[in-house]
Amino acid sequence: MIQRLGALLLIIAPLFSLAQGTTKTEEAVRIYQTGDLMAARTQILNALQSSEEKDQAYTWFVKGFIFKEIFKQIEKGNPFSENREVAVEAILHSMKLDGTGQYRENNVNALKYLSLTYYNDAVLLTKSLNESNLEFPLQFYQRYKELNVHIEPANDHKEQDLEFYKNMGKACRILYEKEDGTKVIYFDKMVDFYNMALEVAPEDFQANYNLAVNYYNKGVYKIRKIDHNTEIFELIRIQDECVALFKQALPFMLAANEAQPEHADTLKGLMAIYRSLSDRENAMAYQEELEKLITDGKPQD
Amino acid sequence: MKLFWLGMAALLSVWLQSPDQTDPQVEDDDTVAVFKASYLFKFATSNDWPADAKTGPFKVGIFGNSSVYENFLNKFATHAVGSQVVEVEEITSANFDEFYHMIYVDRAMSSEFKKVIDSVGDAHTLVVADDKSFINSGACISFVVVDNATKYIINSEAAQKKGITFGSTIILWSVSE
């Protein structure tokens, strides 16, 4: 109720300042006040057909506000709502027409709400990710950032980017594991997201470590499928594929180790990778380092 | 709007702390041991032993590498070599009297290799080494590392002396020294 009252005030305040009699836009606001959003929608679209009102920042703001409320109240924040995007475009157009900045605060508030719903949807979708919605979290996140430029122009989103890409990488990895490694698309997406994270922060421990582990474990899962029916030529092919994966894992595990030199998991990882590459010398060196870490009583897990 | 921001913070917190989104762990499998055990099974099934070695169980002895032994036991011990059931043992001493169709001597036991050869004597035993320097000292096959992968070299003459004939696929996929 308080939110609704606030929203009404946002609209009514500029109305008083106009004080130009009843325009079609004002009529749309009046209809909105009765609670009939769909009729208000028809009226504001009608107002935009009017040559006197179609270039008014206020008219576009009202359009954006009504469509935002449709998205919120009728569509209950449906992530695939078209009305949300209509609202965004209207608000942006209003900001463009608003040379004096008269409606800036109202426009920014509405845009802030809408941009955060995109962020919200991106986050929520990572929790229910599947093959059919795999592309959407990134699309929603990018839209959030595009809109946020109008709200916080100085925000470079580096920290948010890093967290978002890493969480998407993890979500894809979990799906890949749930499907027993049969859906390569999840693995490829996981690699893409961790690489995006590393573009933002090349030295990030978690992105390097997770990417390394995922490459390495992919090789291990292939090896686990070897059985008595595996022919010798298949053994050789599997081994070549796995060696390639272990080699891909190595630079990322080394980078993770450089970021956190006394982390038991990276030492275990380096030991496993070198052992799998038949590099006994390096495997032994990291094993000794790990044992020393444990003896000294400071393993980090 | 404050409520909205609080909701966003809670959402982000749930997202970051979700228990099913923990970091992955490196799988602890000894991958090289899996390949060695797999090759050993192929050596057993793809080579030909003399007729007098084709009765009773097909006995495999593994010396010096528990991981190869465990992998062989878990993956292949329930399968047959021809009509022979497979029996795999972890050998703990280079001095033994038992007959084995195939013995694997790990690099860790290289210092005991000659004793193993002495224990084998003239029996129809395929000796597989993990050190290529033994390929001319009694080993019929030795594992080698080529471009970080486990491959193998063969000594047909040594195998013939034991009455064992290499199968064509074993010869085909062997590498040169």
Short mmCIF file of C-alpha atoms in Angstrom, two decimals:
data_model
loop_
_atom_site.label_atom_id
_atom_site.label_comp_id
_atom_site.label_asym_id
_atom_site.label_seq_id
_atom_site.Cartn_x
_atom_site.Cartn_y
_atom_site.Cartn_z
CA MET A 1 0.00 0.00 0.00
CA ILE A 2 2.82 2.37 0.95
CA GLN A 3 4.66 1.45 -2.24
CA ARG A 4 1.53 2.10 -4.31
CA LEU A 5 1.00 5.47 -2.66
CA GLY A 6 4.60 6.35 -3.39
CA ALA A 7 4.17 5.34 -6.98
CA LEU A 8 1.08 7.50 -7.31
CA LEU A 9 2.88 10.48 -5.87
CA LEU A 10 5.62 9.99 -8.43
CA ILE A 11 3.06 10.45 -11.13
CA ILE A 12 0.86 13.10 -9.58
CA ALA A 13 3.70 15.45 -8.63
CA PRO A 14 4.70 16.25 -12.21
CA LEU A 15 1.02 16.62 -13.07
CA PHE A 16 0.63 19.57 -10.74
CA SER A 17 3.71 21.14 -12.18
CA LEU A 18 2.29 20.96 -15.67
CA ALA A 19 -1.07 22.45 -14.78
CA GLN A 20 -2.12 22.66 -18.38
CA GLY A 21 -5.66 21.32 -18.18
CA THR A 22 -6.62 17.77 -19.09
CA THR A 23 -4.34 16.13 -21.59
CA LYS A 24 -4.57 12.53 -22.79
CA THR A 25 -1.57 11.73 -20.61
CA GLU A 26 -3.29 13.15 -17.58
CA GLU A 27 -6.34 11.10 -18.42
CA ALA A 28 -4.11 7.98 -18.51
CA VAL A 29 -2.86 8.88 -15.03
CA ARG A 30 -6.42 9.35 -13.81
CA ILE A 31 -7.42 5.93 -15.16
CA TYR A 32 -4.33 4.43 -13.55
CA GLN A 33 -5.49 5.85 -10.22
CA THR A 34 -8.72 3.86 -10.55
CA GLY A 35 -6.59 0.69 -10.72
CA ASP A 36 -7.51 -0.23 -14.29
CA LEU A 37 -4.03 -0.78 -15.68
CA MET A 38 -5.12 -2.11 -19.06
CA ALA A 39 -7.37 0.88 -19.70
CA ALA A 40 -4.53 3.17 -18.60
CA ARG A 41 -2.28 1.34 -21.07
CA THR A 42 -4.75 1.99 -23.93
CA GLN A 43 -5.04 5.63 -22.95
CA ILE A 44 -1.28 6.30 -22.77
CA LEU A 45 -0.77 4.62 -26.14
CA ASN A 46 -3.52 6.88 -27.42
CA ALA A 47 -1.72 9.91 -25.94
CA LEU A 48 1.40 8.98 -27.87
CA GLN A 49 -0.56 9.27 -31.09
CA SER A 50 -1.21 12.90 -30.29
CA SER A 51 1.15 15.36 -31.99
CA GLU A 52 1.06 17.61 -28.88
CA GLU A 53 2.02 14.87 -26.46
CA LYS A 54 4.13 12.37 -28.37
CA ASP A 55 7.35 14.29 -27.80
CA GLN A 56 6.75 15.06 -24.13
CA ALA A 57 9.18 13.52 -21.64
CA TYR A 58 6.31 13.26 -19.17
CA THR A 59 4.11 11.26 -21.54
CA TRP A 60 6.91 8.74 -22.09
CA PHE A 61 7.57 8.56 -18.39
CA VAL A 62 3.90 7.78 -17.73
CA LYS A 63 4.00 5.13 -20.42
CA GLY A 64 7.06 3.58 -18.82
CA PHE A 65 5.45 3.74 -15.40
CA ILE A 66 2.19 2.09 -16.53
CA PHE A 67 4.00 -0.69 -18.38
CA LYS A 68 6.25 -1.20 -15.39
CA GLU A 69 3.17 -1.63 -13.20
CA ILE A 70 1.67 -4.09 -15.71
CA PHE A 71 4.89 -6.10 -15.53
CA LYS A 72 4.84 -5.94 -11.75
CA GLN A 73 1.16 -6.34 -10.89
CA ILE A 74 -0.35 -8.32 -13.74
CA GLU A 75 2.60 -10.35 -14.97
CA LYS A 76 3.97 -10.79 -11.45
CA GLY A 77 7.50 -10.09 -12.63
CA ASN A 78 7.52 -12.75 -15.34
CA PRO A 79 11.16 -12.78 -16.56
CA PHE A 80 10.02 -13.13 -20.15
CA SER A 81 7.60 -10.21 -20.04
CA GLU A 82 7.61 -8.01 -23.12
CA ASN A 83 5.97 -5.20 -21.16
CA ARG A 84 9.07 -4.80 -19.00
CA GLU A 85 11.14 -4.03 -22.06
CA VAL A 86 8.45 -1.65 -23.35
CA ALA A 87 8.63 0.12 -19.98
CA VAL A 88 12.41 0.34 -20.18
CA GLU A 89 12.38 1.78 -23.68
CA ALA A 90 9.76 4.34 -22.70
CA ILE A 91 11.73 5.44 -19.63
CA LEU A 92 14.92 5.75 -21.69
CA HIS A 93 13.06 7.77 -24.32
CA SER A 94 11.67 10.01 -21.60
CA MET A 95 15.19 10.60 -20.27
CA LYS A 96 16.32 11.51 -23.78
CA LEU A 97 13.51 14.05 -24.20
CA ASP A 98 13.88 15.43 -20.68
CA GLY A 99 16.39 18.17 -21.49
CA THR A 100 15.88 20.06 -18.24
CA GLY A 101 16.05 16.96 -16.10
CA GLN A 102 12.60 17.66 -14.68
CA TYR A 103 11.68 13.97 -14.54
CA ARG A 104 15.15 12.59 -14.08
CA GLU A 105 14.68 11.40 -10.51
CA ASN A 106 11.40 9.65 -11.31
CA ASN A 107 12.85 8.10 -14.46
CA VAL A 108 15.98 6.93 -12.65
CA ASN A 109 13.90 5.38 -9.85
CA ALA A 110 11.73 3.51 -12.32
CA LEU A 111 14.76 2.41 -14.34
CA LYS A 112 16.56 1.32 -11.18
CA TYR A 113 13.65 -0.90 -10.28
CA LEU A 114 13.48 -2.40 -13.76
CA SER A 115 17.23 -2.94 -14.08
CA LEU A 116 17.29 -4.73 -10.74
CA THR A 117 14.51 -7.03 -11.85
CA TYR A 118 16.79 -8.10 -14.72
CA TYR A 119 19.58 -8.74 -12.25
CA ASN A 120 17.16 -10.57 -9.98
CA ASP A 121 16.01 -12.78 -12.87
CA ALA A 122 19.60 -13.52 -13.92
CA VAL A 123 20.39 -14.71 -10.39
CA LEU A 124 17.20 -16.73 -9.96
CA LEU A 125 17.60 -18.47 -13.30
CA THR A 126 21.03 -19.75 -12.37
CA LYS A 127 19.24 -21.73 -9.65
CA SER A 128 16.96 -23.49 -12.13
CA LEU A 129 19.30 -23.64 -15.08
CA ASN A 130 18.65 -26.16 -17.83
CA GLU A 131 19.34 -26.62 -21.51
CA SER A 132 16.34 -24.50 -22.54
CA ASN A 133 17.17 -21.44 -20.42
CA LEU A 134 20.96 -21.57 -20.50
CA GLU A 135 21.32 -18.35 -22.50
CA PHE A 136 18.94 -16.20 -20.47
CA PRO A 137 20.87 -15.42 -17.27
CA LEU A 138 23.66 -13.80 -19.25
CA GLN A 139 21.18 -11.90 -21.42
CA PHE A 140 19.36 -10.61 -18.36
CA TYR A 141 22.61 -9.72 -16.61
CA GLN A 142 23.86 -7.82 -19.65
CA ARG A 143 20.58 -5.94 -19.87
CA TYR A 144 20.90 -5.04 -16.18
CA LYS A 145 24.35 -3.60 -16.86
CA GLU A 146 23.21 -1.71 -19.96
CA LEU A 147 20.47 -0.03 -17.94
CA ASN A 148 22.63 0.57 -14.92
CA VAL A 149 24.88 2.79 -17.04
CA HIS A 150 22.08 5.38 -16.90
CA ILE A 151 21.86 5.04 -13.12
CA GLU A 152 25.49 4.63 -12.01
CA PRO A 153 27.66 5.72 -14.94
CA ALA A 154 30.86 5.31 -12.94
CA ASN A 155 30.18 1.68 -11.96
CA ASP A 156 32.45 -0.61 -14.03
CA HIS A 157 30.69 -3.72 -12.61
CA LYS A 158 34.00 -5.57 -12.33
CA GLU A 159 33.20 -7.19 -9.00
CA GLN A 160 29.67 -8.08 -10.04
CA ASP A 161 30.90 -9.46 -13.37
CA LEU A 162 33.40 -11.67 -11.61
CA GLU A 163 30.83 -13.06 -9.17
CA PHE A 164 28.22 -13.53 -11.87
CA TYR A 165 30.54 -15.34 -14.29
CA LYS A 166 31.92 -17.57 -11.55
CA ASN A 167 28.46 -18.49 -10.33
CA MET A 168 27.34 -19.27 -13.87
CA GLY A 169 30.45 -21.42 -14.27
CA LYS A 170 29.58 -23.31 -11.11
CA ALA A 171 25.95 -23.74 -12.12
CA CYS A 172 27.00 -25.17 -15.50
CA ARG A 173 29.48 -27.49 -13.80
CA ILE A 174 26.78 -28.82 -11.47
CA LEU A 175 24.52 -29.50 -14.45
CA TYR A 176 27.36 -31.21 -16.30
CA GLU A 177 27.98 -33.48 -13.32
CA LYS A 178 24.26 -34.19 -12.81
CA GLU A 179 24.07 -35.40 -16.41
CA ASP A 180 27.12 -37.65 -15.87
CA GLY A 181 29.16 -35.66 -18.34
CA THR A 182 26.87 -36.50 -21.26
CA LYS A 183 25.87 -32.91 -22.04
CA VAL A 184 29.00 -31.32 -23.48
CA ILE A 185 27.18 -28.00 -23.86
CA TYR A 186 27.26 -27.53 -20.07
CA PHE A 187 30.99 -28.16 -19.96
CA ASP A 188 31.63 -25.75 -22.83
CA LYS A 189 29.47 -23.08 -21.19
CA MET A 190 31.25 -23.62 -17.88
CA VAL A 191 34.61 -23.05 -19.61
CA ASP A 192 33.24 -19.93 -21.34
CA PHE A 193 32.04 -18.43 -18.06
CA TYR A 194 35.27 -19.10 -16.19
CA ASN A 195 37.23 -17.62 -19.07
CA MET A 196 34.99 -14.55 -18.90
CA ALA A 197 35.72 -14.34 -15.17
CA LEU A 198 39.44 -14.60 -15.87
CA GLU A 199 39.22 -11.81 -18.43
CA VAL A 200 37.90 -9.61 -15.62
CA ALA A 201 40.39 -10.87 -13.02
CA PRO A 202 43.16 -13.06 -14.48
CA GLU A 203 44.62 -13.78 -11.07
CA ASP A 204 41.35 -14.81 -9.39
CA PHE A 205 42.00 -17.93 -7.32
CA GLN A 206 38.55 -19.46 -7.53
CA ALA A 207 38.15 -19.04 -11.30
CA ASN A 208 41.59 -20.49 -11.99
CA TYR A 209 41.16 -23.34 -9.53
CA ASN A 210 37.66 -24.30 -10.66
CA LEU A 211 38.57 -24.22 -14.33
CA ALA A 212 41.61 -26.40 -13.67
CA VAL A 213 39.62 -28.91 -11.62
CA ASN A 214 36.90 -29.10 -14.25
CA TYR A 215 39.35 -29.77 -17.07
CA TYR A 216 41.15 -32.34 -14.94
CA ASN A 217 38.02 -34.12 -13.73
CA LYS A 218 36.64 -34.31 -17.27
CA GLY A 219 39.66 -36.44 -18.11
CA VAL A 220 39.17 -38.58 -15.00
CA TYR A 221 35.52 -39.23 -15.86
CA LYS A 222 36.55 -40.40 -19.34
CA ILE A 223 39.07 -42.79 -17.79
CA ARG A 224 36.46 -44.20 -15.39
CA LYS A 225 34.48 -45.42 -18.38
CA ILE A 226 37.29 -47.76 -19.45
CA ASP A 227 36.27 -51.38 -19.00
CA HIS A 228 37.14 -54.88 -20.24
CA ASN A 229 35.52 -54.14 -23.62
CA THR A 230 37.73 -51.12 -24.29
CA GLU A 231 40.00 -51.98 -27.20
CA ILE A 232 43.65 -51.05 -27.17
CA PHE A 233 43.26 -48.38 -29.85
CA GLU A 234 40.45 -46.83 -27.79
CA LEU A 235 42.69 -46.84 -24.72
CA ILE A 236 45.29 -44.90 -26.69
CA ARG A 237 42.71 -42.43 -28.01
CA ILE A 238 41.17 -41.90 -24.55
CA GLN A 239 44.61 -41.39 -23.09
CA ASP A 240 45.53 -38.80 -25.72
CA GLU A 241 42.28 -36.91 -25.05
CA CYS A 242 42.88 -37.03 -21.30
CA VAL A 243 46.48 -35.89 -21.56
CA ALA A 244 45.22 -32.91 -23.59
CA LEU A 245 42.70 -32.10 -20.82
CA PHE A 246 45.33 -32.46 -18.09
CA LYS A 247 47.59 -30.12 -20.03
CA GLN A 248 44.72 -27.62 -20.30
CA ALA A 249 44.19 -27.86 -16.53
CA LEU A 250 47.82 -27.27 -15.63
CA PRO A 251 48.30 -23.51 -16.31
CA PHE A 252 45.11 -22.65 -14.42
CA MET A 253 46.11 -24.76 -11.40
CA LEU A 254 49.55 -23.14 -11.46
CA ALA A 255 47.91 -19.71 -11.54
CA ALA A 256 45.66 -20.69 -8.61
CA ASN A 257 48.72 -21.87 -6.71
CA GLU A 258 50.45 -18.59 -7.44
CA ALA A 259 47.43 -16.69 -6.10
CA GLN A 260 47.33 -18.79 -2.91
CA PRO A 261 50.65 -20.64 -2.57
CA GLU A 262 49.80 -22.45 0.65
CA HIS A 263 46.42 -23.82 -0.32
CA ALA A 264 46.17 -27.58 0.17
CA ASP A 265 43.64 -28.04 -2.64
CA THR A 266 45.89 -26.50 -5.29
CA LEU A 267 48.86 -28.55 -4.10
CA LYS A 268 46.70 -31.69 -4.29
CA GLY A 269 45.56 -30.56 -7.72
CA LEU A 270 49.08 -29.97 -9.01
CA MET A 271 50.18 -33.31 -7.61
CA ALA A 272 47.30 -35.06 -9.39
CA ILE A 273 47.85 -33.26 -12.68
CA TYR A 274 51.59 -33.93 -12.79
CA ARG A 275 51.03 -37.55 -11.74
CA SER A 276 48.51 -37.97 -14.55
CA LEU A 277 51.00 -36.46 -16.98
CA SER A 278 53.55 -39.06 -15.77
CA ASP A 279 55.75 -36.24 -14.52
CA ARG A 280 56.93 -37.98 -11.36
CA GLU A 281 59.46 -35.31 -10.42
CA ASN A 282 56.96 -32.46 -10.24
CA ALA A 283 54.27 -34.69 -8.71
CA MET A 284 56.70 -35.62 -5.96
CA ALA A 285 57.73 -31.99 -5.42
CA TYR A 286 54.12 -30.88 -4.84
CA GLN A 287 53.44 -33.92 -2.69
CA GLU A 288 56.37 -32.94 -0.48
CA GLU A 289 55.13 -29.36 -0.35
CA LEU A 290 51.69 -30.60 0.70
CA GLU A 291 53.15 -32.88 3.36
CA LYS A 292 55.23 -30.00 4.68
CA LEU A 293 52.15 -27.81 4.83
CA ILE A 294 50.31 -30.47 6.82
CA THR A 295 53.32 -31.05 9.10
CA ASP A 296 53.54 -27.32 9.73
CA GLY A 297 49.86 -27.40 10.61
CA LYS A 298 48.59 -24.82 8.15
CA PRO A 299 46.66 -26.53 5.38
CA GLN A 300 43.87 -24.36 3.91
CA ASP A 301 40.89 -26.35 2.68
CA MET B 1 12.71 0.61 -2.48
CA LYS B 2 14.62 -0.17 0.71
CA LEU B 3 12.67 -3.40 1.00
CA PHE B 4 13.59 -4.19 -2.57
CA TRP B 5 17.30 -3.67 -1.89
CA LEU B 6 17.07 -5.83 1.24
CA GLY B 7 15.44 -8.54 -0.87
CA MET B 8 18.22 -8.26 -3.42
CA ALA B 9 20.89 -8.60 -0.74
CA ALA B 10 19.17 -11.69 0.68
CA LEU B 11 18.91 -13.18 -2.80
CA LEU B 12 22.58 -12.59 -3.52
CA SER B 13 23.49 -14.08 -0.18
CA VAL B 14 21.46 -17.25 -0.91
CA TRP B 15 23.05 -17.44 -4.35
CA LEU B 16 26.59 -17.21 -3.04
CA GLN B 17 26.10 -19.56 -0.11
CA SER B 18 24.00 -22.23 -1.76
CA PRO B 19 25.33 -25.60 -0.55
CA ASP B 20 25.03 -27.24 -3.97
CA GLN B 21 27.28 -24.61 -5.53
CA THR B 22 30.45 -25.52 -3.65
CA ASP B 23 33.81 -25.60 -5.35
CA PRO B 24 34.71 -28.86 -7.07
CA GLN B 25 37.47 -31.12 -5.77
CA VAL B 26 40.14 -32.85 -7.81
CA GLU B 27 39.16 -36.50 -8.27
CA ASP B 28 41.72 -38.65 -6.57
CA ASP B 29 41.94 -41.45 -9.14
CA ASP B 30 45.40 -42.73 -10.05
CA THR B 31 44.83 -42.32 -13.78
CA VAL B 32 48.19 -43.73 -14.85
CA ALA B 33 47.48 -46.88 -12.83
CA VAL B 34 44.14 -47.28 -14.63
CA PHE B 35 45.88 -47.18 -18.01
CA LYS B 36 48.57 -49.62 -16.88
CA ALA B 37 45.98 -52.06 -15.51
CA SER B 38 43.97 -51.72 -18.73
CA TYR B 39 47.03 -52.39 -20.89
CA LEU B 40 47.88 -55.42 -18.74
CA PHE B 41 44.41 -56.85 -19.31
CA LYS B 42 44.83 -56.32 -23.05
CA PHE B 43 48.26 -58.00 -22.92
CA ALA B 44 46.54 -60.96 -21.25
CA THR B 45 43.69 -61.22 -23.74
CA SER B 46 45.49 -60.30 -26.98
CA ASN B 47 48.64 -62.45 -26.76
CA ASP B 48 48.85 -66.22 -27.15
CA TRP B 49 50.27 -68.58 -24.52
CA PRO B 50 51.37 -72.16 -25.18
CA ALA B 51 48.71 -74.87 -24.85
CA ASP B 52 50.04 -76.14 -21.51
CA ALA B 53 49.45 -72.66 -20.01
CA LYS B 54 45.83 -72.58 -21.14
CA THR B 55 44.41 -74.66 -18.34
CA GLY B 56 43.45 -73.52 -14.86
CA PRO B 57 43.14 -69.87 -13.91
CA PHE B 58 45.03 -67.13 -15.76
CA LYS B 59 47.31 -65.82 -13.06
CA VAL B 60 48.50 -62.22 -12.95
CA GLY B 61 51.06 -61.00 -10.44
CA ILE B 62 51.58 -57.30 -9.71
CA PHE B 63 54.70 -56.23 -7.89
CA GLY B 64 55.32 -52.83 -6.39
CA ASN B 65 52.18 -50.85 -7.24
CA SER B 66 49.04 -51.38 -5.16
CA SER B 67 47.09 -48.92 -7.28
CA VAL B 68 47.68 -50.94 -10.47
CA TYR B 69 46.73 -54.08 -8.54
CA GLU B 70 43.51 -52.54 -7.18
CA ASN B 71 42.50 -51.20 -10.58
CA PHE B 72 43.14 -54.54 -12.24
CA LEU B 73 41.23 -56.32 -9.48
CA ASN B 74 38.24 -53.97 -9.64
CA LYS B 75 37.96 -53.59 -13.39
CA PHE B 76 39.13 -56.87 -14.89
CA ALA B 77 39.40 -59.69 -12.33
CA THR B 78 35.85 -60.88 -12.97
CA HIS B 79 36.47 -61.28 -16.69
CA ALA B 80 38.03 -64.23 -18.49
CA VAL B 81 41.09 -64.67 -20.66
CA GLY B 82 39.79 -67.10 -23.27
CA SER B 83 38.22 -69.85 -21.18
CA GLN B 84 40.42 -69.13 -18.15
CA VAL B 85 39.19 -67.18 -15.16
CA VAL B 86 41.49 -64.37 -14.10
CA GLU B 87 43.29 -64.45 -10.76
CA VAL B 88 45.26 -61.41 -9.75
CA GLU B 89 47.68 -61.23 -6.83
CA GLU B 90 49.76 -58.48 -5.36
CA ILE B 91 53.28 -59.91 -5.10
CA THR B 92 55.14 -58.80 -2.02
CA SER B 93 58.51 -60.45 -2.59
CA ALA B 94 60.75 -60.92 -5.62
CA ASN B 95 61.44 -64.47 -4.46
CA PHE B 96 58.51 -66.70 -5.33
CA ASP B 97 57.90 -70.23 -6.59
CA GLU B 98 54.41 -69.79 -8.00
CA PHE B 99 53.69 -69.69 -11.72
CA TYR B 100 52.18 -66.52 -13.14
CA HIS B 101 51.09 -66.06 -16.76
CA MET B 102 51.99 -62.41 -16.50
CA ILE B 103 53.96 -60.37 -13.99
CA TYR B 104 54.14 -56.60 -13.81
CA VAL B 105 57.15 -55.09 -12.05
CA ASP B 106 56.65 -51.45 -11.17
CA ARG B 107 59.41 -48.86 -11.37
CA ALA B 108 59.38 -48.74 -7.55
CA MET B 109 60.69 -52.31 -7.57
CA SER B 110 63.28 -51.87 -10.31
CA SER B 111 66.05 -52.83 -7.90
CA GLU B 112 64.34 -56.23 -7.51
CA PHE B 113 63.85 -56.82 -11.23
CA LYS B 114 66.68 -59.31 -11.66
CA LYS B 115 65.42 -61.35 -8.71
CA VAL B 116 61.97 -61.48 -10.33
CA ILE B 117 63.51 -62.73 -13.58
CA ASP B 118 65.36 -65.40 -11.58
CA SER B 119 62.15 -66.43 -9.81
CA VAL B 120 60.31 -66.68 -13.14
CA GLY B 121 63.03 -68.88 -14.66
CA ASP B 122 61.95 -70.58 -17.92
CA ALA B 123 58.22 -70.47 -17.18
CA HIS B 124 55.75 -69.17 -19.79
CA THR B 125 55.56 -65.85 -18.00
CA LEU B 126 55.11 -62.54 -19.78
CA VAL B 127 57.20 -60.09 -17.77
CA VAL B 128 56.09 -56.47 -18.07
CA ALA B 129 58.46 -53.80 -16.78
CA ASP B 130 57.90 -50.14 -15.98
CA ASP B 131 61.42 -49.17 -16.95
CA LYS B 132 62.53 -49.41 -20.55
CA SER B 133 66.09 -50.27 -19.52
CA PHE B 134 64.78 -53.80 -18.74
CA ILE B 135 63.47 -54.46 -22.24
CA ASN B 136 66.71 -56.28 -23.08
CA SER B 137 67.14 -57.82 -19.63
CA GLY B 138 64.22 -60.22 -19.47
CA ALA B 139 61.18 -58.01 -19.94
CA CYS B 140 58.91 -58.86 -22.89
CA ILE B 141 57.09 -55.53 -22.66
CA SER B 142 57.93 -52.27 -20.94
CA PHE B 143 55.81 -49.22 -20.34
CA VAL B 144 57.30 -45.97 -21.59
CA VAL B 145 56.12 -42.38 -21.36
CA VAL B 146 55.68 -40.64 -24.70
CA ASP B 147 54.39 -37.07 -24.71
CA ASN B 148 53.05 -37.50 -21.16
CA ALA B 149 51.10 -40.64 -22.11
CA THR B 150 51.76 -44.25 -21.12
CA LYS B 151 52.69 -46.34 -24.16
CA TYR B 152 54.64 -49.58 -24.41
CA ILE B 153 57.56 -51.13 -26.23
CA ILE B 154 57.88 -54.85 -26.96
CA ASN B 155 60.65 -57.42 -27.26
CA SER B 156 59.24 -60.18 -29.49
CA GLU B 157 62.36 -62.29 -29.11
CA ALA B 158 62.07 -62.32 -25.32
CA ALA B 159 58.40 -63.29 -25.62
CA GLN B 160 59.20 -66.10 -28.08
CA LYS B 161 61.75 -67.52 -25.64
CA LYS B 162 58.86 -67.85 -23.19
CA GLY B 163 56.66 -69.49 -25.82
CA ILE B 164 54.38 -66.46 -25.97
CA THR B 165 53.27 -64.99 -29.29
CA PHE B 166 52.31 -61.31 -29.43
CA GLY B 167 48.90 -60.62 -30.95
CA SER B 168 48.77 -58.40 -34.02
CA THR B 169 47.04 -55.54 -32.16
CA ILE B 170 49.71 -55.58 -29.46
CA ILE B 171 52.42 -55.31 -32.11
CA LEU B 172 50.48 -52.70 -34.07
CA TRP B 173 50.03 -50.29 -31.15
CA SER B 174 53.49 -50.70 -29.64
CA VAL B 175 55.93 -47.82 -30.04
CA SER B 176 59.59 -47.91 -31.08
CA GLU B 177 62.32 -47.32 -28.54
#
